[in-house]
Short mmCIF file of C-alpha atoms in Angstrom, two decimals:
data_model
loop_
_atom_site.label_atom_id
_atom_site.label_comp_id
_atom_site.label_asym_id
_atom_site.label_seq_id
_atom_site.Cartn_x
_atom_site.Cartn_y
_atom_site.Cartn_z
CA UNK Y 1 -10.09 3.77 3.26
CA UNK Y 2 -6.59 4.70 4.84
CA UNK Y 3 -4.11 5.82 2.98
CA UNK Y 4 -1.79 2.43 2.01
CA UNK Y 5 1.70 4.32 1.72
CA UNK Y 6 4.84 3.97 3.30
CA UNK Y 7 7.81 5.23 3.76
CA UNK Y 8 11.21 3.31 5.34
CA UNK Y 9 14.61 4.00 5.61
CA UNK Y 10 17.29 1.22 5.99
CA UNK Y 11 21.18 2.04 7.06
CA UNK Y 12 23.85 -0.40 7.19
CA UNK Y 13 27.69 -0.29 6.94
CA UNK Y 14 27.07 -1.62 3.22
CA UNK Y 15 23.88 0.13 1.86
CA UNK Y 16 22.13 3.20 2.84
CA UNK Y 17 18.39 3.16 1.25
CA UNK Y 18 15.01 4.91 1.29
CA UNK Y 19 12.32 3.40 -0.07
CA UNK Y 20 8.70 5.22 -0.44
CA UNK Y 21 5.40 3.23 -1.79
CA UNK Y 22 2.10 3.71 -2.41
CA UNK Y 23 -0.15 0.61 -3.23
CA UNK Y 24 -2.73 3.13 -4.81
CA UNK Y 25 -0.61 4.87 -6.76
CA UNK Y 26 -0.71 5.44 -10.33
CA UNK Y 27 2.98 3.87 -11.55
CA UNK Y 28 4.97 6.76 -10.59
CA UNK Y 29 8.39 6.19 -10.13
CA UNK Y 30 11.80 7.05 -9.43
CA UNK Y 31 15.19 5.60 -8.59
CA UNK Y 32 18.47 6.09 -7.94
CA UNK Y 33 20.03 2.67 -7.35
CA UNK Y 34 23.35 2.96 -9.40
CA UNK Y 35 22.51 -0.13 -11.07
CA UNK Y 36 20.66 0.88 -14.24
CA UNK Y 37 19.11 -2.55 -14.95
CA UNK Y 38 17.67 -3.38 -11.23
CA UNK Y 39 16.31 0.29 -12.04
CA UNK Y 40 14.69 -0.71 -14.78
CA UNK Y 41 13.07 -3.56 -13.35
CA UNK Y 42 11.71 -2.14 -10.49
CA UNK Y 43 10.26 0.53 -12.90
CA UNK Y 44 7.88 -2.80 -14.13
CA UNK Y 45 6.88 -3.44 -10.80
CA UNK Y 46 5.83 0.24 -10.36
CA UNK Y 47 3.95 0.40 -13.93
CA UNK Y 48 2.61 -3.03 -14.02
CA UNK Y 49 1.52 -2.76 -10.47
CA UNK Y 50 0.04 0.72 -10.44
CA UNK Y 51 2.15 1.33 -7.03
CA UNK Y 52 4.12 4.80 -6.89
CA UNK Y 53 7.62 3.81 -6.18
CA UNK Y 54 10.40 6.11 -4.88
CA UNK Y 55 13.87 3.83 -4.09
CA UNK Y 56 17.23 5.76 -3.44
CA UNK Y 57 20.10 3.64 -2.41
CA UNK Y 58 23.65 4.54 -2.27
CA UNK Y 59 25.69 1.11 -1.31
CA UNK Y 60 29.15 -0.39 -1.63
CA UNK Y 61 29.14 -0.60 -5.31
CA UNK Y 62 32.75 -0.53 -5.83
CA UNK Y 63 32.96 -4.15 -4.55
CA UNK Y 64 30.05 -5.63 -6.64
CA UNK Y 65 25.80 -4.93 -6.72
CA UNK Y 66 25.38 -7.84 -4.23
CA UNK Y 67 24.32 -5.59 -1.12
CA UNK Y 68 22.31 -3.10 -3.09
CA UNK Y 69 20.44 -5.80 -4.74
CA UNK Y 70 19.30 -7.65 -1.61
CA UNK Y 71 18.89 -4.45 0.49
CA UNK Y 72 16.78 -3.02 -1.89
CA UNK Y 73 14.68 -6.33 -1.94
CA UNK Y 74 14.69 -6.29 2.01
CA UNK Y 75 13.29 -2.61 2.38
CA UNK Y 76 11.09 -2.47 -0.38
CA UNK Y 77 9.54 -5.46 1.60
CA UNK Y 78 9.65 -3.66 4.69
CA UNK Y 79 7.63 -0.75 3.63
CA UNK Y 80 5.21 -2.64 1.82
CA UNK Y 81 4.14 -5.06 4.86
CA UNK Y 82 3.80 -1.40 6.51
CA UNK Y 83 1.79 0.11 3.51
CA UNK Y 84 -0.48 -3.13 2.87
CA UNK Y 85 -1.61 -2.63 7.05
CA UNK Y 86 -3.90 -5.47 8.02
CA UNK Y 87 -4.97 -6.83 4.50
CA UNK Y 88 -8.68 -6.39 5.70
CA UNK Y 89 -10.70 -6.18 2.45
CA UNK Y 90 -7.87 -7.44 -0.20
CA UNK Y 91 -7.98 -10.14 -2.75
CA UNK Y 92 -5.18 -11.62 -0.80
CA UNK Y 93 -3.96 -14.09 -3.69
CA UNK Y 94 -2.75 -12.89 -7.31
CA UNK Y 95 -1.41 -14.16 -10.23
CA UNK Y 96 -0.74 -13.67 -13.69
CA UNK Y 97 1.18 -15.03 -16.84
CA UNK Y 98 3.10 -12.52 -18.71
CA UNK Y 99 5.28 -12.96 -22.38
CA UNK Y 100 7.57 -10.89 -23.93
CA UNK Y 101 8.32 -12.33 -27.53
CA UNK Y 102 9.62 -16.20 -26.72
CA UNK Y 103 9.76 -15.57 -23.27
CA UNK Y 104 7.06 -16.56 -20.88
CA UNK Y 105 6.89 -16.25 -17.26
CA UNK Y 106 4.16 -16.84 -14.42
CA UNK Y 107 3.88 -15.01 -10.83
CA UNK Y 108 1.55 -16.12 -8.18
CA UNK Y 109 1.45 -14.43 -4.33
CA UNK Y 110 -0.27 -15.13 -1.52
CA UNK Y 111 -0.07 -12.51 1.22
CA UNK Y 112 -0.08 -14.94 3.37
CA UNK Y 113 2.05 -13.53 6.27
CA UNK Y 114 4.31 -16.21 5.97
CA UNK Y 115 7.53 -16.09 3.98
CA UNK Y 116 8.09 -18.14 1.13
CA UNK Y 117 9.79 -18.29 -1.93
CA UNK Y 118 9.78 -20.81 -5.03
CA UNK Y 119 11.92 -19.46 -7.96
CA UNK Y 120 12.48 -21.63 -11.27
CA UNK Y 121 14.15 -19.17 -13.51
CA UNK Y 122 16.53 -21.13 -15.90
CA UNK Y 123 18.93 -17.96 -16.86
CA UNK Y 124 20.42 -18.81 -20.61
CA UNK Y 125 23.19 -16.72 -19.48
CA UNK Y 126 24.71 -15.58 -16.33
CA UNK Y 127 24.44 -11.85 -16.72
CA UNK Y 128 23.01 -8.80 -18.67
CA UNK Y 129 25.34 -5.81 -19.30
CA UNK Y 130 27.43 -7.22 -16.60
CA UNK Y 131 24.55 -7.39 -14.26
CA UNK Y 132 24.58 -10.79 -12.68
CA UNK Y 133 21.09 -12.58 -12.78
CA UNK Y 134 21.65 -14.20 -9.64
CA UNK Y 135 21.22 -11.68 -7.62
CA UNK Y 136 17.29 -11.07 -8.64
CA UNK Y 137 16.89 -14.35 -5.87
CA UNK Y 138 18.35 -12.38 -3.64
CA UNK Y 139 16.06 -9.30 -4.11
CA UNK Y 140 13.11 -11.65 -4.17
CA UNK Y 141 14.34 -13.67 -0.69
CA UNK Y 142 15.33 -10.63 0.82
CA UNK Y 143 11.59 -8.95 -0.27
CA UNK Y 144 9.80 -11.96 0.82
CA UNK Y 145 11.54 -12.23 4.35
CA UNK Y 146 10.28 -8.63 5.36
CA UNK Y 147 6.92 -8.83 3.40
CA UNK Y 148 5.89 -11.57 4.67
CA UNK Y 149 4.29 -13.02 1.42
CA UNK Y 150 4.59 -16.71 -0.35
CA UNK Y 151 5.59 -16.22 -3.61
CA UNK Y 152 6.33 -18.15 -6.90
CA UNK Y 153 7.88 -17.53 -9.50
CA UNK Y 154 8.61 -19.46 -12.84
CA UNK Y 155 9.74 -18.96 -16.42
CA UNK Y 156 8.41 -21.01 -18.74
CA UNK Y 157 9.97 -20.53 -21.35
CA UNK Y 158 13.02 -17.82 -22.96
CA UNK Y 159 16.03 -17.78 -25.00
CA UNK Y 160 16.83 -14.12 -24.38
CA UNK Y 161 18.11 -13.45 -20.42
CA UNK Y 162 17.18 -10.07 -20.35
CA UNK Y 163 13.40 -11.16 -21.92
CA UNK Y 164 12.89 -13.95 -19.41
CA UNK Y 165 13.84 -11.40 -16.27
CA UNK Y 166 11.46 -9.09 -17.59
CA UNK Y 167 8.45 -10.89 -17.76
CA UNK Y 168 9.62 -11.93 -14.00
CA UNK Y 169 8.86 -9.05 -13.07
CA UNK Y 170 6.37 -7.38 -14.96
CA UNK Y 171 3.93 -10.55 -13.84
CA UNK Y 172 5.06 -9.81 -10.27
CA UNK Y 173 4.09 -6.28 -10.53
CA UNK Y 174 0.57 -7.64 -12.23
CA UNK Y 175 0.30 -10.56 -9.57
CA UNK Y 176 1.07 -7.95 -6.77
CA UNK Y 177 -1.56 -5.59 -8.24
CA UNK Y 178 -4.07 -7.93 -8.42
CA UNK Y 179 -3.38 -8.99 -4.65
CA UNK Y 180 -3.09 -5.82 -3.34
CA UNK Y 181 -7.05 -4.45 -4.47
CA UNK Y 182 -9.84 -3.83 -2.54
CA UNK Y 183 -12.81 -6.35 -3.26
CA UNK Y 184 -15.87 -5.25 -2.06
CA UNK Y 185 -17.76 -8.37 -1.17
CA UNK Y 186 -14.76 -8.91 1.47
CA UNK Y 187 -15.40 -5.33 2.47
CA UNK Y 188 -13.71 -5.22 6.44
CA UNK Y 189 -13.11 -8.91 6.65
CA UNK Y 190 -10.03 -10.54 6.62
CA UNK Y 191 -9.45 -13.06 3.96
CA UNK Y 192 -8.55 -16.06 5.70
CA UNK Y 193 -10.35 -18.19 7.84
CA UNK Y 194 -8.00 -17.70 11.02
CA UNK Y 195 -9.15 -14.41 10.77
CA UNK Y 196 -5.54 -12.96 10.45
CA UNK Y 197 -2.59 -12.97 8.50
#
């Protein structure tokens, strides 16, 4: 099997960012975002996905983490429609429900090679440590747009902010995992029946 990593680099006037994946990795990860919370959740996507996950970013963070946010969402999307190649042999859909204490949220994907994204996230507040939770749409849009996957997300149910975000996004990192893998009965073949996606 070839090698599913990937490595892209995105500049703009607002964000400068390098992303590096691997899709058959072990959870290894590293960033250096300069936001500490979008850190830490991309740190569940790399440990509940089992992808290796390398994101540097240095963006405009003296006017607020808007850019870096989405930009981060848009080139980690980039690199893994490069690292996931032509999906021949993967599961193709994934899902999964994940809870932290009263919170409760479900992912599903389709790598569908369309882009698509349903988000019900009912925030009980409108930031953690002066992160603002609207910007996690943006990450997901912007990772959606250049991945080229349908994805939906909901949480079911959360008082705490910070609880309900997490379980976002350690069931995307499960539903992603789950996705990503090799089955073997659909060894070579591509799992739709256009034949591509």
């Amino acid at each position: 099997m070839a090698e599913r990593k990937a490595r892209v680099e995105r500049n703009t006037l607002e964000t400068q960012i390098v992303v590096e994946i691997n899709l058959d990795g072990t959870g290894k990860a590293n960033f250096d975002t300069g936001v500490p919370f979008l850190d830490h959740m991309m740190d569940q996507i790399a440990r509940h996905g089992l992808v290796d996950l390398d994101i540097v970013c240095k963006g405009d963070l003296h006017i607020d983490d808007h850019h870096t946010v989405e930009d981060i969402g848009i080139t980690l999307g980039q690199a893994f429609k490069q690292a996931v190649g032509d999906k021949k042999g993967i599961r193709r859909y994934g899902h999964a429900y994940v809870p932290l204490d009263e919170a409760l949220s479900r992912v599903v994907i389709d790598l569908s090679g369309r882009p698509g994204l349903l988000m019900d996230v009912p925030y009980t507040r409108a930031s953690v440590g002066g992160f603002d939770v609207d910007l996690f749409a943006e990450f997901f849009q912007g990772f959606v747009n250049h991945s080229m996957v349908t994805l939906h997300i909901d949480n079911l149910k959360g008082k705490n902010t910070h609880h309900q975000i997490e379980t976002v996004f350690k069931a995307f990192g499960r539903a992603l995992r789950f996705a990503i893998e090799m089955d073997e009965r659909m060894a070579g073949v591509t799992p739709s029946t256009k034949g591509a996606l």
